[in-house]
Amino acid sequence: MLPRWNRALAHLSKLRSFNSIELGKDFSMIHRQSYAAVAPAAPDSPDKSFPARSTVNLDKMFWSKPCSLALAPDSPLRVEDPKYDGIKRIILKMMLFYSKQSKSIRGANVIYRRVLSQVDKPAIYEVFNLEKTFKMTFSLLVLHMWLCLRRLKAEGKDGVELGQYLYEIYNHDVELRVSKAGVNLLLTKWMKELEKIFYGNIVAYNAALLPEAKQEELTDIIWRNVFSDDGTSKPDAAALRTVQAMARYVRREVTCLSLTDKEAMFSGNFMFTSLENSSPDPMRR
């Protein structure tokens, strides 16, 4: 995938690293035709260069037994549809607020917010000793999008449809990030290149989890898609420990998501494994 990065991001690398953008906190009613709408990029803020030195013992992380990522019924992090009765409910029903498409759109927005909550926070960069650059954040976005899309696909047609809404939201977010990084001319060209990288990474991750795939294949794919800057196909001795830890993290998240029920996935009421405490075996909140 590196040659495409060299073409698509040669210009971006000369620009400042973008700061994270957040989706609006208000999960209010979304127009049925505006499923790709996310909040505009946040105003410029002081540079947030996250520490690039990991202070955790990676060799002891991500070995714990996988568990469901679904949020507890009383979790303050849950997002629920508002409960209306009487005339309000009738009006909202007439406006198709309770239609299958509208519910899918709202669910996709919540799912993408979960992706951002993992990718845009400092913890993942600190734990895996990563520099917060455009390439790095994009690579992590793609990785976590793949985790979600893979799980949704397991639910059949409805899951694939929800995954399409999720992809549209992701795509619009990436467009805003590219624009915020300073690319306004030939934006369509850059987006097409990033789309190729996205699908190339998805194919590679899927192949690495096939039954016939070698154990180290996922490690090598993560190295090439996330860590490598020089085109090498395998991690060197200095990076191997960190890359192997991310591979364990990914395998564990895949299993945890498979244990997460359909309702939690479709509503977005789940959270990726927390990395903020940097404990050997992060516990679910």
CSV table of N, CA and C in Angstrom, one decimal, residues 56 61 123 127 274-280 282-283 285:
chain,number,residue,atom,x,y,z
A,56,VAL,N,4.0,1.6,28.9
A,56,VAL,CA,3.3,0.4,29.3
A,56,VAL,C,4.1,-0.8,28.9
A,61,MET,N,0.0,-7.0,27.5
A,61,MET,CA,-1.3,-6.5,27.2
A,61,MET,C,-2.1,-7.3,26.1
A,123,ALA,N,-4.7,8.2,23.9
A,123,ALA,CA,-4.3,6.9,24.5
A,123,ALA,C,-3.7,5.9,23.5
A,127,VAL,N,0.0,4.3,23.8
A,127,VAL,CA,0.2,2.9,24.1
A,127,VAL,C,1.1,2.2,23.0
A,274,SER,N,-11.0,0.0,26.2
A,274,SER,CA,-10.3,1.3,26.7
A,274,SER,C,-8.8,1.1,26.8
A,275,LEU,N,-8.1,2.0,26.3
A,275,LEU,CA,-6.6,2.0,26.4
A,275,LEU,C,-6.1,3.1,27.3
A,276,GLU,N,-7.0,3.9,27.9
A,276,GLU,CA,-6.7,5.1,28.7
A,276,GLU,C,-5.9,4.7,29.9
A,277,ASN,N,-6.3,3.6,30.6
A,277,ASN,CA,-5.6,3.3,31.9
A,277,ASN,C,-4.3,2.6,31.7
A,278,SER,N,-4.1,2.1,30.4
A,278,SER,CA,-2.8,1.4,30.1
A,278,SER,C,-2.5,0.2,31.0
A,279,SER,N,-3.5,-0.4,31.5
A,279,SER,CA,-3.3,-1.6,32.3
A,279,SER,C,-3.0,-2.8,31.4
A,280,PRO,N,-2.4,-3.9,32.0
A,280,PRO,CA,-2.1,-5.0,31.2
A,280,PRO,C,-3.3,-5.6,30.5
A,282,PRO,N,-7.0,-4.3,30.0
A,282,PRO,CA,-8.0,-3.3,30.2
A,282,PRO,C,-9.4,-3.9,30.4
A,283,MET,N,-10.1,-3.3,31.4
A,283,MET,CA,-11.4,-3.8,31.8
A,283,MET,C,-12.4,-2.9,31.1
A,285,ARG,N,-15.7,-0.7,30.9
A,285,ARG,CA,-16.5,0.2,31.8
A,285,ARG,C,-17.9,-0.1,31.8
